[in-house]
């Protein structure tokens, strides 16, 4: 009897050698199916045979797996603690279906949400999304129902649905996993949104660094065209600019313009793509919609914590033992994610800092491990969830170097539209370099000019430079046109607050972990 082996064709699995392992199983006479990823990235390449998992595998491990002598078995994948503890709504099909199989998708309740939306009508569909409490999963956490309502009520002969798939944050990969592993889910979510607001055209804006996702989405759009008609979707590829993750920069890029932030108002929901009313949601927001429509907004709202309803696919990465995707209802604590689920650091050393929310997210210490993972709790702790990427650092990390990286990242990726971001980030790198070198700075030639009577003439000390850095961060935070410059101070100030000794100041008094 031919044995069936299921192996992911996710980009991470491929990078770990999944193609070679799959070929070895095929050469041994097995029937190989390429499926989506379970999200247990530390076990890739992961093979499933009769429900039992084996990983991480190399070509040399194939024979022992088949003859029953392998020590790499993890038991039933669905029962693994990493999977069993999750509440998978968006990623319910992860690891179980072939990404481009319409039969697999339909057999696992695919299209049920779209069909119900069509039965209910546009107004009732928006009411369900509003009742669910779904908020944008791209960072701002804006209620999806309000955005959809605005577009629906704006009178226009042409409206658009734009999916922001420009996933550029470090430690984030959930958007990519949806597009590569369950592309019809995203397509269904966009089709429901289009039905709700009266749009006939949609665009998926994918960063060029995601070639596998681009190929999967293009193929899936062709396969699903008849099901979602008259709505149609086009795939557009961005050049990899981080700032194009901001919705107005993305719209400019889609229009063939420079990827540069637009001033608001007008809001994209009123004047968006080509000046028409546009729903701009990211992948995870739209991918949550089919479940909401199939099961009802109340069922989705029953999951979560406080004002953060439903689940969040949390991406655990960095110096961590069990990196991967963990979908859970809002309210799970940061400590549970890092220590219980992530397993602590891969190096075995103590956790020193955890950055939440991508390269512009704040650093949190173990004192914050009691924080519930939700929008309001992190905002109260001077942090942000963002796209729910978590990067773990052990006690060997240089946090002043990490602060410099944030400023340098902003300087490189800034669109240049506003002065606080464009100039402030460059000056931030210079100030942090002086702080790290403990070099100080004297007055320059311009400051010494007699007409510059408000300029400082005396040399600046370390304390002066730190005060200057804090002032600069305040200017960027409140003066930048978009979140690119506005969020850059989060990692800088949190590193300075928690780790002053990394900047040449006396060490902070350790806080008690909650």
CSV table of C-alpha atoms in Angstrom, one decimal:
chain,number,residue,atom,x,y,z
A,1,UNK,CA,0.0,0.0,0.0
A,2,UNK,CA,1.4,3.4,-1.0
A,3,UNK,CA,1.9,5.7,2.0
A,4,UNK,CA,0.8,9.3,1.7
A,5,UNK,CA,3.3,11.9,3.1
A,6,UNK,CA,2.2,15.5,3.5
A,7,UNK,CA,4.9,18.2,3.5
A,8,UNK,CA,4.5,21.9,3.4
A,9,UNK,CA,5.4,24.0,0.4
A,10,UNK,CA,5.5,27.2,2.5
A,11,UNK,CA,8.5,29.4,1.7
A,12,UNK,CA,10.0,28.8,5.1
A,13,UNK,CA,9.8,25.0,4.7
A,14,UNK,CA,11.3,25.4,1.3
A,15,UNK,CA,14.2,27.4,2.7
A,16,UNK,CA,14.8,24.6,5.2
A,17,UNK,CA,15.0,21.9,2.5
A,18,UNK,CA,11.4,20.7,2.1
A,19,UNK,CA,11.7,20.1,-1.6
A,20,UNK,CA,14.6,17.8,-1.2
A,21,UNK,CA,12.9,15.8,1.6
A,22,UNK,CA,9.7,15.6,-0.5
A,23,UNK,CA,11.7,14.3,-3.5
A,24,UNK,CA,13.3,11.7,-1.2
A,25,UNK,CA,9.9,10.4,0.0
A,26,UNK,CA,8.7,10.3,-3.6
A,27,UNK,CA,11.8,8.3,-4.6
A,28,UNK,CA,11.0,5.8,-1.8
A,29,UNK,CA,7.7,5.1,-3.4
A,30,UNK,CA,5.5,7.4,-1.3
A,31,UNK,CA,2.6,9.6,-2.6
A,32,UNK,CA,3.6,13.1,-1.6
A,33,UNK,CA,1.1,15.9,-1.1
A,34,UNK,CA,2.3,19.5,-0.7
A,35,UNK,CA,0.1,21.3,1.8
A,36,UNK,CA,0.1,24.5,3.8
A,37,UNK,CA,2.3,24.9,6.9
A,38,UNK,CA,1.2,24.1,10.4
A,39,UNK,CA,3.2,27.1,11.6
A,40,UNK,CA,5.6,25.1,13.8
A,41,UNK,CA,8.6,26.6,12.1
A,42,UNK,CA,11.3,25.1,14.3
A,43,UNK,CA,10.3,21.6,13.1
A,44,UNK,CA,10.5,22.4,9.4
A,45,UNK,CA,10.8,20.4,7.2
A,46,UNK,CA,7.9,18.7,8.9
A,47,UNK,CA,6.3,15.6,7.4
A,48,UNK,CA,2.9,14.1,8.3
A,49,UNK,CA,2.2,10.4,7.8
A,50,UNK,CA,-1.2,9.1,9.0
A,51,UNK,CA,-1.6,12.1,11.3
A,52,UNK,CA,1.8,11.5,12.9
A,53,UNK,CA,4.5,14.2,12.6
A,54,UNK,CA,8.2,13.9,12.0
A,55,UNK,CA,10.6,16.8,12.0
A,56,UNK,CA,12.8,18.6,11.4
A,57,UNK,CA,13.9,16.3,8.6
A,58,UNK,CA,16.7,16.0,6.2
A,59,UNK,CA,17.0,13.7,3.3
A,60,UNK,CA,19.0,11.2,5.4
A,61,UNK,CA,16.0,11.0,7.8
A,62,UNK,CA,13.6,9.7,5.2
A,63,UNK,CA,14.6,6.0,5.4
A,64,UNK,CA,14.4,5.8,9.3
A,65,UNK,CA,11.0,7.5,9.2
A,66,UNK,CA,9.7,4.9,6.8
A,67,UNK,CA,11.1,1.9,8.6
A,68,UNK,CA,9.9,3.1,12.0
A,69,UNK,CA,13.3,3.7,13.6
A,70,UNK,CA,13.3,7.5,13.5
A,71,UNK,CA,13.7,9.4,16.8
A,72,UNK,CA,12.2,12.6,15.2
A,73,UNK,CA,8.5,11.6,15.7
A,74,UNK,CA,6.4,14.2,17.6
A,75,UNK,CA,3.2,12.2,17.8
A,76,UNK,CA,-0.1,13.4,16.4
A,77,UNK,CA,0.5,16.9,15.1
A,78,UNK,CA,-3.0,18.1,16.0
A,79,UNK,CA,-2.3,17.0,19.6
A,80,UNK,CA,1.0,18.7,19.9
A,81,UNK,CA,0.9,21.3,22.8
A,82,UNK,CA,1.8,24.1,20.4
A,83,UNK,CA,-1.2,23.3,18.2
A,84,UNK,CA,-3.7,22.0,20.8
A,85,UNK,CA,-3.4,25.2,22.9
A,86,UNK,CA,-4.3,27.5,20.0
A,87,UNK,CA,-7.8,28.8,19.0
A,88,UNK,CA,-7.5,28.7,15.3
A,89,UNK,CA,-10.1,30.6,13.4
A,90,UNK,CA,-8.1,32.3,10.6
A,91,UNK,CA,-5.6,29.4,10.4
A,92,UNK,CA,-8.1,26.6,10.8
A,93,UNK,CA,-6.9,25.0,7.6
A,94,UNK,CA,-3.2,25.4,8.2
A,95,UNK,CA,-1.3,22.2,7.6
A,96,UNK,CA,-4.4,20.4,6.5
A,97,UNK,CA,-5.2,21.5,2.9
A,98,UNK,CA,-3.5,21.9,-0.4
A,99,UNK,CA,-3.3,25.6,-1.1
A,100,UNK,CA,-4.6,25.7,-4.6
A,101,UNK,CA,-7.2,22.9,-4.3
A,102,UNK,CA,-10.7,24.3,-4.7
A,103,UNK,CA,-12.0,20.9,-3.6
A,104,UNK,CA,-10.0,21.1,-0.4
A,105,UNK,CA,-11.3,24.6,0.3
A,106,UNK,CA,-14.9,23.8,-0.4
A,107,UNK,CA,-14.7,20.6,1.7
A,108,UNK,CA,-13.5,22.7,4.7
A,109,UNK,CA,-16.4,25.2,4.7
A,110,UNK,CA,-14.8,27.4,2.1
A,111,UNK,CA,-17.1,30.0,0.5
A,112,UNK,CA,-19.7,29.5,3.3
A,113,UNK,CA,-19.2,33.1,4.5
A,114,UNK,CA,-19.5,34.5,0.9
A,115,UNK,CA,-22.7,32.6,0.2
A,116,UNK,CA,-24.2,33.7,3.5
A,117,UNK,CA,-23.2,37.3,2.8
A,118,UNK,CA,-25.0,37.1,-0.5
A,119,UNK,CA,-28.1,35.8,1.2
A,120,UNK,CA,-28.1,38.4,3.9
A,121,UNK,CA,-27.4,41.4,1.6
A,122,UNK,CA,-24.9,44.2,1.9
A,123,UNK,CA,-26.3,46.1,4.9
A,124,UNK,CA,-26.7,43.0,7.0
A,125,UNK,CA,-23.2,41.8,6.1
A,126,UNK,CA,-21.7,45.1,7.4
A,127,UNK,CA,-23.8,44.7,10.5
A,128,UNK,CA,-22.3,41.2,11.2
A,129,UNK,CA,-18.7,42.5,10.7
A,130,UNK,CA,-19.5,45.5,13.0
A,131,UNK,CA,-21.0,43.2,15.7
A,132,UNK,CA,-18.0,41.0,15.6
A,133,UNK,CA,-15.8,43.8,16.9
A,134,UNK,CA,-13.2,43.0,14.2
A,135,UNK,CA,-10.4,45.7,14.2
A,136,UNK,CA,-7.7,46.2,11.6
A,137,UNK,CA,-4.9,43.7,12.2
A,138,UNK,CA,-2.3,45.9,10.5
A,139,UNK,CA,-1.4,47.9,13.5
A,140,UNK,CA,-3.8,50.8,14.1
A,141,UNK,CA,-6.6,48.5,15.3
A,142,UNK,CA,-9.3,50.6,13.6
A,143,UNK,CA,-12.8,48.9,13.6
A,144,UNK,CA,-13.4,47.3,10.2
A,145,UNK,CA,-17.2,47.8,10.4
A,146,UNK,CA,-16.8,51.6,10.6
A,147,UNK,CA,-14.5,51.7,7.6
A,148,UNK,CA,-16.8,49.5,5.6
A,149,UNK,CA,-19.8,51.6,6.6
A,150,UNK,CA,-18.1,54.8,5.4
A,151,UNK,CA,-17.3,53.3,2.0
A,152,UNK,CA,-20.8,51.9,1.6
A,153,UNK,CA,-22.4,55.2,2.4
A,154,UNK,CA,-20.2,57.2,0.1
A,155,UNK,CA,-21.9,57.8,-3.2
A,156,UNK,CA,-19.7,56.8,-6.1
A,157,UNK,CA,-20.1,54.8,-9.3
A,158,UNK,CA,-16.7,53.1,-8.7
A,159,UNK,CA,-15.4,51.7,-5.4
A,160,UNK,CA,-12.4,49.5,-4.7
A,161,UNK,CA,-11.2,46.9,-2.2
A,162,UNK,CA,-7.4,47.1,-1.6
A,163,UNK,CA,-5.6,44.4,0.4
A,164,UNK,CA,-2.5,45.6,2.0
A,165,UNK,CA,-0.1,42.6,1.8
A,166,UNK,CA,3.0,44.7,2.1
A,167,UNK,CA,4.1,42.7,5.2
A,168,UNK,CA,7.4,44.4,6.0
A,169,UNK,CA,7.8,44.2,9.8
A,170,UNK,CA,10.6,42.1,11.2
A,171,UNK,CA,9.3,38.9,12.9
A,172,UNK,CA,6.1,38.9,10.8
A,173,UNK,CA,5.0,36.2,8.4
A,174,UNK,CA,1.3,35.6,9.0
A,175,UNK,CA,0.2,37.4,5.8
A,176,UNK,CA,2.6,35.4,3.8
A,177,UNK,CA,1.4,32.2,5.3
A,178,UNK,CA,-2.2,33.0,4.5
A,179,UNK,CA,-1.4,33.9,0.9
A,180,UNK,CA,0.8,30.8,0.4
A,181,UNK,CA,-1.2,28.4,2.4
A,182,UNK,CA,-4.8,29.4,2.2
A,183,UNK,CA,-5.1,32.0,-0.7
A,184,UNK,CA,-8.9,31.3,-1.3
A,185,UNK,CA,-9.5,32.5,2.3
A,186,UNK,CA,-8.2,36.0,1.5
A,187,UNK,CA,-10.0,36.0,-1.9
A,188,UNK,CA,-13.3,35.1,-0.1
A,189,UNK,CA,-12.7,37.9,2.5
A,190,UNK,CA,-12.2,40.4,-0.3
A,191,UNK,CA,-15.3,39.3,-2.2
A,192,UNK,CA,-17.4,39.6,1.0
A,193,UNK,CA,-16.0,43.2,1.5
A,194,UNK,CA,-16.8,44.0,-2.1
A,195,UNK,CA,-20.4,42.7,-1.8
A,196,UNK,CA,-20.8,44.7,1.4
A,197,UNK,CA,-19.7,48.1,0.1
A,198,UNK,CA,-20.6,47.8,-3.6
A,199,UNK,CA,-17.1,47.4,-5.1
A,200,UNK,CA,-16.4,45.5,-8.3
A,201,UNK,CA,-12.6,45.6,-8.4
A,202,UNK,CA,-10.0,44.6,-5.9
A,203,UNK,CA,-6.2,44.8,-5.7
A,204,UNK,CA,-3.8,42.8,-3.6
A,205,UNK,CA,-0.6,44.8,-3.1
A,206,UNK,CA,2.2,42.3,-2.3
A,207,UNK,CA,5.8,43.1,-1.6
A,208,UNK,CA,8.3,41.8,-4.3
A,209,UNK,CA,10.2,39.8,-1.6
A,210,UNK,CA,7.3,37.3,-1.5
A,211,UNK,CA,7.6,35.5,-4.9
A,212,UNK,CA,5.9,32.3,-3.6
A,213,UNK,CA,3.0,34.3,-2.3
A,214,UNK,CA,2.7,36.2,-5.5
A,215,UNK,CA,2.6,33.0,-7.6
A,216,UNK,CA,0.0,31.4,-5.3
A,217,UNK,CA,-2.3,34.4,-5.3
A,218,UNK,CA,-2.1,34.8,-9.0
A,219,UNK,CA,-3.0,31.2,-9.5
A,220,UNK,CA,-5.8,31.3,-6.9
A,221,UNK,CA,-7.4,34.4,-8.3
A,222,UNK,CA,-7.6,32.7,-11.7
A,223,UNK,CA,-9.1,29.5,-10.2
A,224,UNK,CA,-11.7,31.5,-8.1
A,225,UNK,CA,-12.7,34.0,-10.8
A,226,UNK,CA,-16.0,32.3,-11.6
A,227,UNK,CA,-17.0,32.0,-7.9
A,228,UNK,CA,-16.4,35.6,-6.9
A,229,UNK,CA,-17.7,37.2,-10.2
A,230,UNK,CA,-18.7,39.9,-11.0
A,231,UNK,CA,-16.0,41.0,-8.5
A,232,UNK,CA,-12.5,40.7,-9.9
A,233,UNK,CA,-9.1,40.9,-8.3
A,234,UNK,CA,-5.7,41.9,-9.6
A,235,UNK,CA,-2.4,41.2,-8.0
A,236,UNK,CA,0.1,44.1,-7.9
A,237,UNK,CA,3.7,43.8,-6.8
A,238,UNK,CA,5.4,46.5,-4.8
A,239,UNK,CA,9.1,47.3,-5.0
A,240,UNK,CA,9.7,46.6,-1.3
A,241,UNK,CA,9.4,50.0,0.3
A,242,UNK,CA,8.5,49.7,4.0
A,243,UNK,CA,6.6,52.9,4.0
A,244,UNK,CA,4.2,51.5,1.4
A,245,UNK,CA,2.7,49.5,4.3
A,246,UNK,CA,1.1,52.8,5.2
A,247,UNK,CA,-2.3,52.9,3.4
A,248,UNK,CA,-1.9,56.2,1.6
A,249,UNK,CA,1.6,55.4,0.4
A,250,UNK,CA,0.3,52.1,-0.8
A,251,UNK,CA,-2.4,53.8,-2.8
A,252,UNK,CA,0.1,56.2,-4.4
A,253,UNK,CA,2.2,53.2,-5.4
A,254,UNK,CA,-0.8,51.4,-6.8
A,255,UNK,CA,-1.5,54.5,-8.9
A,256,UNK,CA,2.0,54.4,-10.3
A,257,UNK,CA,3.2,57.4,-8.2
A,258,UNK,CA,6.0,57.7,-5.7
A,259,UNK,CA,5.3,55.7,-2.6
A,260,UNK,CA,4.8,58.7,-0.4
A,261,UNK,CA,2.4,59.5,2.4
A,262,UNK,CA,-0.7,61.5,1.7
A,263,UNK,CA,-2.1,64.1,4.2
A,264,UNK,CA,-5.5,63.2,5.7
A,265,UNK,CA,-8.2,64.2,5.2
A,266,UNK,CA,-9.6,63.1,2.8
A,267,UNK,CA,-9.7,59.6,4.2
A,268,UNK,CA,-9.2,56.7,1.7
A,269,UNK,CA,-12.7,55.5,2.6
A,270,UNK,CA,-14.0,58.6,0.9
A,271,UNK,CA,-11.3,59.5,-1.6
A,272,UNK,CA,-8.9,56.6,-1.9
A,273,UNK,CA,-7.6,54.7,-5.0
A,274,UNK,CA,-7.9,57.0,-8.0
A,275,UNK,CA,-9.9,59.3,-5.9
A,276,UNK,CA,-12.7,56.8,-5.3
A,277,UNK,CA,-14.1,55.3,-2.0
A,278,UNK,CA,-11.7,52.5,-1.0
A,279,UNK,CA,-11.6,49.8,1.7
A,280,UNK,CA,-8.0,49.3,2.6
A,281,UNK,CA,-7.5,46.3,5.0
A,282,UNK,CA,-4.6,44.1,5.5
A,283,UNK,CA,-4.5,40.3,4.9
A,284,UNK,CA,-5.4,39.2,8.4
A,285,UNK,CA,-8.3,41.5,8.7
A,286,UNK,CA,-9.8,40.3,5.4
A,287,UNK,CA,-9.0,36.7,6.2
A,288,UNK,CA,-11.0,36.9,9.4
A,289,UNK,CA,-14.2,37.9,7.6
A,290,UNK,CA,-15.2,34.5,6.1
A,291,UNK,CA,-15.3,32.9,9.5
A,292,UNK,CA,-17.3,35.8,10.9
A,293,UNK,CA,-19.9,35.6,8.1
A,294,UNK,CA,-20.1,31.8,8.3
A,295,UNK,CA,-20.4,31.6,12.1
A,296,UNK,CA,-21.9,35.0,12.9
A,297,UNK,CA,-20.5,38.2,14.4
A,298,UNK,CA,-21.6,37.3,17.9
A,299,UNK,CA,-19.5,34.1,17.9
A,300,UNK,CA,-16.4,36.0,16.9
A,301,UNK,CA,-17.1,38.7,19.5
A,302,UNK,CA,-17.4,36.0,22.2
A,303,UNK,CA,-13.6,35.4,21.8
A,304,UNK,CA,-11.0,37.9,23.1
A,305,UNK,CA,-10.3,40.4,25.8
A,306,UNK,CA,-11.7,43.9,26.6
A,307,UNK,CA,-12.2,45.9,23.4
A,308,UNK,CA,-9.9,43.5,21.4
A,309,UNK,CA,-12.3,40.8,20.0
A,310,UNK,CA,-11.6,37.6,18.2
A,311,UNK,CA,-8.2,36.0,17.7
A,312,UNK,CA,-4.8,37.3,16.7
A,313,UNK,CA,-2.2,35.2,14.7
A,314,UNK,CA,0.9,36.0,16.8
A,315,UNK,CA,4.3,35.5,15.2
A,316,UNK,CA,7.0,34.4,17.5
A,317,UNK,CA,10.6,34.9,16.3
A,318,UNK,CA,14.1,36.0,17.2
A,319,UNK,CA,16.2,34.2,19.8
A,320,UNK,CA,13.5,31.8,20.8
A,321,UNK,CA,13.3,28.0,21.0
A,322,UNK,CA,9.9,27.4,19.4
A,323,UNK,CA,9.5,30.0,16.7
A,324,UNK,CA,6.3,30.0,14.6
A,325,UNK,CA,2.7,31.1,14.3
A,326,UNK,CA,0.4,30.9,17.3
A,327,UNK,CA,-3.2,32.0,16.9
A,328,UNK,CA,-5.0,32.8,20.1
A,329,UNK,CA,-7.8,34.9,21.5
A,330,UNK,CA,-6.7,38.4,22.7
A,331,UNK,CA,-5.8,38.3,26.4
A,332,UNK,CA,-3.1,35.7,26.5
A,333,UNK,CA,-0.1,37.2,28.4
A,334,UNK,CA,3.2,38.2,26.9
A,335,UNK,CA,5.0,35.9,29.4
A,336,UNK,CA,2.9,32.9,28.2
A,337,UNK,CA,3.8,33.6,24.6
A,338,UNK,CA,7.5,34.0,25.3
A,339,UNK,CA,8.2,31.4,28.0
A,340,UNK,CA,5.4,28.8,27.8
A,341,UNK,CA,4.7,28.7,24.1
A,342,UNK,CA,8.0,30.0,22.7
A,343,UNK,CA,10.0,28.0,25.2
A,344,UNK,CA,12.3,30.9,26.2
A,345,UNK,CA,15.5,31.7,24.3
A,346,UNK,CA,17.1,29.4,21.8
A,347,UNK,CA,20.5,30.2,23.4
A,348,UNK,CA,19.3,29.1,26.8
A,349,UNK,CA,20.3,32.5,28.3
A,350,UNK,CA,17.8,34.7,30.2
A,351,UNK,CA,15.3,36.8,28.2
A,352,UNK,CA,16.4,40.4,28.4
A,353,UNK,CA,13.9,42.1,26.1
A,354,UNK,CA,11.0,41.3,23.8
A,355,UNK,CA,10.1,43.7,21.0
A,356,UNK,CA,6.4,43.6,20.1
A,357,UNK,CA,5.1,45.2,16.9
A,358,UNK,CA,7.9,45.0,14.4
A,359,UNK,CA,11.0,47.2,14.0
A,360,UNK,CA,9.1,50.3,15.3
A,361,UNK,CA,7.6,48.5,18.3
A,362,UNK,CA,8.6,49.0,21.9
A,363,UNK,CA,10.9,46.8,23.9
A,364,UNK,CA,9.4,45.1,26.9
A,365,UNK,CA,11.3,43.4,29.8
A,366,UNK,CA,10.2,40.4,31.8
A,367,UNK,CA,8.5,42.9,34.2
A,368,UNK,CA,5.9,43.2,31.4
A,369,UNK,CA,5.3,39.5,31.1
A,370,UNK,CA,1.9,39.9,32.9
A,371,UNK,CA,0.6,42.2,30.1
A,372,UNK,CA,-2.5,40.8,28.3
A,373,UNK,CA,-1.9,40.7,24.6
A,374,UNK,CA,-4.5,43.3,23.5
A,375,UNK,CA,-4.4,46.8,22.0
A,376,UNK,CA,-5.4,48.8,25.1
A,377,UNK,CA,-3.0,47.0,27.5
A,378,UNK,CA,0.0,47.6,25.3
A,379,UNK,CA,-0.9,51.2,24.6
A,380,UNK,CA,-1.1,51.8,28.4
A,381,UNK,CA,2.4,50.3,28.7
A,382,UNK,CA,3.8,52.7,26.0
A,383,UNK,CA,3.8,49.9,23.5
A,384,UNK,CA,1.9,48.6,20.5
A,385,UNK,CA,0.8,45.3,19.1
A,386,UNK,CA,1.2,46.3,15.5
A,387,UNK,CA,1.1,43.2,13.2
A,388,UNK,CA,1.7,41.0,16.3
A,389,UNK,CA,5.3,40.1,15.6
A,390,UNK,CA,7.4,39.2,18.6
A,391,UNK,CA,11.2,39.3,18.6
A,392,UNK,CA,13.0,37.8,21.6
A,393,UNK,CA,16.4,38.9,22.8
A,394,UNK,CA,18.7,37.3,25.4
A,395,UNK,CA,20.9,39.1,27.9
A,396,UNK,CA,23.8,39.5,25.4
A,397,UNK,CA,21.9,42.0,23.2
A,398,UNK,CA,23.2,45.6,22.9
A,399,UNK,CA,20.1,47.7,23.4
A,400,UNK,CA,21.8,51.0,22.4
A,401,UNK,CA,22.7,49.3,19.1
A,402,UNK,CA,19.0,48.3,18.7
A,403,UNK,CA,17.9,51.9,19.4
A,404,UNK,CA,20.4,53.0,16.7
A,405,UNK,CA,19.0,50.4,14.3
A,406,UNK,CA,15.5,51.9,14.7
A,407,UNK,CA,16.6,55.4,13.8
A,408,UNK,CA,18.7,54.0,10.9
A,409,UNK,CA,15.8,51.9,9.7
A,410,UNK,CA,13.6,55.0,9.7
A,411,UNK,CA,16.2,57.1,7.9
A,412,UNK,CA,16.5,54.5,5.1
A,413,UNK,CA,12.8,53.7,4.7
A,414,UNK,CA,11.4,57.2,5.2
A,415,UNK,CA,9.4,58.5,2.2
A,416,UNK,CA,10.8,61.9,2.9
A,417,UNK,CA,7.5,63.7,2.8
A,418,UNK,CA,7.8,65.3,6.3
A,419,UNK,CA,10.7,66.9,8.1
A,420,UNK,CA,10.4,65.2,11.5
A,421,UNK,CA,10.8,61.7,10.0
A,422,UNK,CA,13.2,62.6,7.1
A,423,UNK,CA,15.6,64.7,9.1
A,424,UNK,CA,14.9,63.6,12.6
A,425,UNK,CA,15.8,60.0,12.0
A,426,UNK,CA,19.2,61.0,10.5
A,427,UNK,CA,19.9,63.3,13.4
A,428,UNK,CA,18.8,60.5,15.7
A,429,UNK,CA,21.5,58.2,14.3
A,430,UNK,CA,24.1,60.9,14.8
A,431,UNK,CA,23.1,61.5,18.4
A,432,UNK,CA,23.0,57.8,19.3
A,433,UNK,CA,26.4,57.4,17.7
A,434,UNK,CA,27.8,60.1,20.0
A,435,UNK,CA,26.1,58.6,23.0
A,436,UNK,CA,27.5,55.1,22.2
A,437,UNK,CA,31.0,56.6,21.6
A,438,UNK,CA,30.7,58.8,24.8
A,439,UNK,CA,32.3,61.5,22.6
A,440,UNK,CA,30.0,64.5,23.3
A,441,UNK,CA,29.9,67.3,20.8
A,442,UNK,CA,31.1,70.9,20.7
A,443,UNK,CA,29.4,73.8,18.9
A,444,UNK,CA,29.8,73.7,15.2
A,445,UNK,CA,30.8,76.5,12.8
A,446,UNK,CA,27.1,77.5,12.2
A,447,UNK,CA,26.3,77.6,15.9
A,448,UNK,CA,29.3,79.8,16.7
A,449,UNK,CA,28.2,82.5,14.2
A,450,UNK,CA,27.3,85.7,16.1
A,451,UNK,CA,23.8,85.9,14.7
A,452,UNK,CA,23.1,82.4,16.1
A,453,UNK,CA,22.6,83.9,19.6
A,454,UNK,CA,20.0,81.2,20.5
A,455,UNK,CA,22.4,78.3,19.6
A,456,UNK,CA,24.3,76.5,22.3
A,457,UNK,CA,28.0,77.4,22.4
A,458,UNK,CA,29.2,75.1,25.2
A,459,UNK,CA,30.1,71.4,24.5
A,460,UNK,CA,27.3,68.8,25.1
A,461,UNK,CA,27.8,66.1,27.7
A,462,UNK,CA,26.4,62.6,27.6
A,463,UNK,CA,23.4,63.8,29.7
A,464,UNK,CA,22.9,66.7,27.3
A,465,UNK,CA,22.9,64.3,24.3
A,466,UNK,CA,20.4,62.0,26.0
A,467,UNK,CA,18.1,64.9,26.7
A,468,UNK,CA,18.5,65.9,23.1
A,469,UNK,CA,17.6,62.4,21.9
A,470,UNK,CA,14.4,62.4,24.1
A,471,UNK,CA,13.4,65.8,22.7
A,472,UNK,CA,14.0,64.6,19.2
A,473,UNK,CA,11.8,61.5,19.8
A,474,UNK,CA,9.0,63.7,21.1
A,475,UNK,CA,9.2,65.8,17.9
A,476,UNK,CA,9.1,62.7,15.7
A,477,UNK,CA,6.3,61.1,17.7
A,478,UNK,CA,3.9,64.1,17.5
A,479,UNK,CA,5.1,65.9,14.4
A,480,UNK,CA,5.5,63.1,11.8
A,481,UNK,CA,2.9,62.8,9.1
A,482,UNK,CA,2.4,59.0,9.5
A,483,UNK,CA,3.4,56.1,11.8
A,484,UNK,CA,6.8,55.6,10.2
A,485,UNK,CA,8.3,58.6,12.0
A,486,UNK,CA,5.7,58.6,14.8
A,487,UNK,CA,6.5,55.1,16.0
A,488,UNK,CA,10.3,55.2,15.6
A,489,UNK,CA,10.6,56.7,19.1
A,490,UNK,CA,8.9,53.6,20.7
A,491,UNK,CA,12.0,51.3,20.4
A,492,UNK,CA,14.4,54.1,21.1
A,493,UNK,CA,12.7,55.5,24.3
A,494,UNK,CA,11.9,52.0,25.6
A,495,UNK,CA,15.5,50.9,25.2
A,496,UNK,CA,16.6,54.0,27.0
A,497,UNK,CA,14.1,53.6,29.8
A,498,UNK,CA,14.7,50.0,30.5
A,499,UNK,CA,18.4,49.8,29.7
A,500,UNK,CA,20.1,53.1,30.6
A,501,UNK,CA,23.4,51.4,31.4
A,502,UNK,CA,23.6,50.5,27.7
A,503,UNK,CA,23.7,54.2,27.0
A,504,UNK,CA,26.3,55.0,29.6
A,505,UNK,CA,23.9,56.0,32.4
A,506,UNK,CA,23.4,54.2,35.8
A,507,UNK,CA,21.5,50.9,35.5
A,508,UNK,CA,17.8,51.0,36.1
A,509,UNK,CA,16.4,49.5,39.3
A,510,UNK,CA,14.9,46.1,38.2
A,511,UNK,CA,11.2,46.0,38.2
A,512,UNK,CA,9.3,43.1,39.8
A,513,UNK,CA,7.8,40.8,37.2
A,514,UNK,CA,4.0,40.6,37.3
